[in-house]
Amino acid sequence: FAADHASLEGRTLDPNDSYGLTKQYEKMIENGNRQAMWHWFAFENNLMEEDPDNLLDVNHIVVSRFPEAQSSGFFETRLWLHETWEAPSHFLERVNRLSDTPIWICQGLRDKVCPPQNARNLANALKDSSRSAPIHDRFIESGHEDTDPVMESCLIESMNEFLASVSNQ
């Protein structure tokens, strides 16, 4: 889709140039191209989806899911192009700023969108920093989706622990 759109502008995109393709999608999404937003969203959904019955048709916009497609397309093209939403955050270098903040991490080991190694790097950086607050890191047998039963259980358990910690203060 992005390559076809670029050809309408008289440009050719190399199908192996992920940066160029993502840049083209970013441009189309920023210009309000609904089909580009949906293509981006459907591709990402289908990449993570483990149930074939829940795959999205890239050529048919599901109106009830379109607001999610709009925000996902906008934010994630920026994330992929810039490795952050804007300027590099150098987050791991600044974890000491979270020393008083309790942290819960639920990371799916089969996550194809957010690699488990990134969560491990975060957990290790937090553990290596001088912390007064707890860190709860859980690496679980699930994918990326919060609707995966194992991920959903982890998130609910983490939220209940957080709420219990807040009510005890």
Short mmCIF file of C-alpha atoms in Angstrom, two decimals:
data_model
loop_
_atom_site.label_atom_id
_atom_site.label_comp_id
_atom_site.label_asym_id
_atom_site.label_seq_id
_atom_site.Cartn_x
_atom_site.Cartn_y
_atom_site.Cartn_z
CA PHE A 1 0.00 0.00 0.00
CA ALA A 2 2.77 2.46 0.95
CA ALA A 3 4.75 1.54 -2.17
CA ASP A 4 1.66 2.07 -4.36
CA HIS A 5 1.05 5.45 -2.75
CA ALA A 6 4.68 6.47 -3.27
CA SER A 7 4.49 5.47 -6.93
CA LEU A 8 1.54 7.87 -7.34
CA GLU A 9 3.99 10.57 -6.22
CA GLY A 10 6.52 9.38 -8.82
CA ARG A 11 8.76 7.66 -6.26
CA THR A 12 9.80 4.05 -5.93
CA LEU A 13 10.10 2.38 -2.53
CA ASP A 14 12.39 -0.57 -1.97
CA PRO A 15 10.25 -3.28 -0.26
CA ASN A 16 13.28 -4.12 1.92
CA ASP A 17 13.68 -0.51 3.12
CA SER A 18 11.75 -0.63 6.41
CA TYR A 19 12.72 2.95 7.27
CA GLY A 20 11.49 4.29 3.92
CA LEU A 21 8.23 2.33 4.14
CA THR A 22 7.60 3.48 7.70
CA LYS A 23 8.42 7.08 6.73
CA GLN A 24 5.88 6.82 3.89
CA TYR A 25 3.23 5.48 6.30
CA GLU A 26 4.01 8.28 8.77
CA LYS A 27 3.51 10.86 6.02
CA MET A 28 0.23 9.32 4.88
CA ILE A 29 -1.07 8.98 8.45
CA GLU A 30 -0.15 12.57 9.31
CA ASN A 31 -2.06 13.65 6.18
CA GLY A 32 -5.19 11.83 7.42
CA ASN A 33 -5.11 8.83 5.06
CA ARG A 34 -7.64 6.48 6.69
CA GLN A 35 -6.54 3.45 4.67
CA ALA A 36 -2.90 3.95 5.73
CA MET A 37 -3.98 4.17 9.37
CA TRP A 38 -6.01 0.98 9.02
CA HIS A 39 -3.26 -0.88 7.14
CA TRP A 40 -0.75 -0.04 9.87
CA PHE A 41 -3.14 -1.10 12.63
CA ALA A 42 -4.27 -4.30 10.90
CA PHE A 43 -0.68 -5.31 10.14
CA GLU A 44 0.35 -4.86 13.78
CA ASN A 45 -2.78 -6.61 15.06
CA ASN A 46 -2.23 -9.55 12.74
CA LEU A 47 1.44 -9.76 13.72
CA MET A 48 0.49 -10.23 17.37
CA GLU A 49 -2.77 -12.14 17.01
CA GLU A 50 -2.51 -15.78 17.97
CA ASP A 51 -6.11 -16.71 17.07
CA PRO A 52 -6.65 -16.88 13.27
CA ASP A 53 -10.33 -16.01 13.77
CA ASN A 54 -9.32 -12.56 15.07
CA LEU A 55 -7.15 -11.51 12.12
CA LEU A 56 -8.17 -8.19 10.55
CA ASP A 57 -8.81 -7.64 6.85
CA VAL A 58 -6.40 -4.87 5.78
CA ASN A 59 -8.84 -3.79 3.06
CA HIS A 60 -11.91 -3.45 5.29
CA ILE A 61 -11.94 -0.78 8.02
CA VAL A 62 -13.83 -1.88 11.12
CA VAL A 63 -15.45 1.40 12.18
CA SER A 64 -15.63 0.48 15.89
CA ARG A 65 -11.85 -0.14 15.97
CA PHE A 66 -10.85 2.82 13.79
CA PRO A 67 -10.14 5.30 16.67
CA GLU A 68 -7.59 2.80 17.97
CA ALA A 69 -6.12 2.52 14.47
CA GLN A 70 -5.74 6.32 14.27
CA SER A 71 -3.81 6.64 17.52
CA SER A 72 -1.80 3.47 16.97
CA GLY A 73 -0.70 4.51 13.50
CA PHE A 74 0.31 7.99 14.57
CA PHE A 75 2.24 7.06 17.71
CA GLU A 76 3.80 3.85 16.50
CA THR A 77 5.21 5.17 13.23
CA ARG A 78 6.94 7.84 15.33
CA LEU A 79 8.13 5.20 17.79
CA TRP A 80 9.53 2.99 15.03
CA LEU A 81 11.21 5.86 13.18
CA HIS A 82 12.70 7.63 16.18
CA GLU A 83 13.00 4.74 18.67
CA THR A 84 10.87 6.95 20.90
CA TRP A 85 7.96 9.32 20.43
CA GLU A 86 10.26 12.29 19.98
CA ALA A 87 13.83 12.82 21.22
CA PRO A 88 15.70 9.72 22.44
CA SER A 89 14.74 9.20 26.06
CA HIS A 90 17.85 7.35 27.29
CA PHE A 91 15.43 5.81 29.75
CA LEU A 92 17.70 3.10 31.13
CA GLU A 93 20.29 5.72 32.02
CA ARG A 94 17.69 7.51 34.16
CA VAL A 95 15.99 4.70 36.09
CA ASN A 96 17.43 6.02 39.34
CA ARG A 97 14.76 8.74 39.13
CA LEU A 98 12.22 6.00 39.81
CA SER A 99 13.84 4.81 43.04
CA ASP A 100 10.78 5.70 45.13
CA THR A 101 8.25 4.40 42.60
CA PRO A 102 6.96 0.83 42.83
CA ILE A 103 7.23 -0.86 39.41
CA TRP A 104 5.24 -3.75 37.92
CA ILE A 105 6.36 -5.37 34.67
CA CYS A 106 4.26 -7.97 32.85
CA GLN A 107 6.19 -9.14 29.81
CA GLY A 108 5.06 -11.83 27.40
CA LEU A 109 7.85 -14.16 26.35
CA ARG A 110 6.19 -14.59 22.92
CA ASP A 111 5.75 -10.82 22.42
CA LYS A 112 6.68 -9.98 18.82
CA VAL A 113 6.13 -6.24 19.25
CA CYS A 114 8.00 -5.43 22.48
CA PRO A 115 10.93 -7.84 22.70
CA PRO A 116 11.25 -9.50 26.12
CA GLN A 117 14.92 -8.48 26.21
CA ASN A 118 13.86 -4.82 26.47
CA ALA A 119 11.83 -5.59 29.60
CA ARG A 120 14.73 -7.64 30.99
CA ASN A 121 17.07 -4.70 30.40
CA LEU A 122 14.64 -2.40 32.22
CA ALA A 123 14.17 -4.83 35.13
CA ASN A 124 17.93 -5.33 35.47
CA ALA A 125 18.62 -1.59 35.36
CA LEU A 126 15.99 -1.02 38.03
CA LYS A 127 17.39 -3.81 40.22
CA ASP A 128 20.93 -2.45 39.79
CA SER A 129 19.88 1.04 40.84
CA SER A 130 19.55 2.09 44.46
CA ARG A 131 15.83 1.52 45.06
CA SER A 132 13.65 2.01 48.07
CA ALA A 133 10.50 0.84 46.26
CA PRO A 134 9.79 -2.72 45.08
CA ILE A 135 9.98 -4.01 41.54
CA HIS A 136 7.73 -6.88 40.44
CA ASP A 137 8.90 -8.31 37.14
CA ARG A 138 6.97 -11.15 35.62
CA PHE A 139 8.02 -12.85 32.39
CA ILE A 140 5.06 -14.94 31.36
CA GLU A 141 3.99 -17.36 28.62
CA SER A 142 1.96 -14.95 26.51
CA GLY A 143 2.17 -12.63 23.55
CA HIS A 144 1.71 -8.85 23.41
CA GLU A 145 -2.06 -8.59 23.64
CA ASP A 146 -3.70 -7.70 26.95
CA THR A 147 -6.54 -10.04 25.96
CA ASP A 148 -4.26 -13.09 26.12
CA PRO A 149 -5.59 -14.91 29.23
CA VAL A 150 -2.12 -15.25 30.77
CA MET A 151 -1.29 -11.57 30.16
CA GLU A 152 -4.71 -10.50 31.38
CA SER A 153 -4.20 -12.47 34.60
CA CYS A 154 -0.76 -10.91 35.12
CA LEU A 155 -2.13 -7.40 34.57
CA ILE A 156 -5.05 -7.96 36.95
CA GLU A 157 -2.76 -9.42 39.61
CA SER A 158 -0.36 -6.49 39.22
CA MET A 159 -3.19 -3.96 39.41
CA ASN A 160 -4.58 -5.62 42.56
CA GLU A 161 -1.12 -5.53 44.15
CA PHE A 162 -0.78 -1.86 43.22
CA LEU A 163 -4.20 -1.00 44.65
CA ALA A 164 -3.38 -2.91 47.85
CA SER A 165 -0.10 -1.00 48.18
CA VAL A 166 -1.88 2.34 47.71
CA SER A 167 -4.62 1.52 50.24
CA ASN A 168 -1.97 0.53 52.82
CA GLN A 169 -0.36 3.97 52.71
#
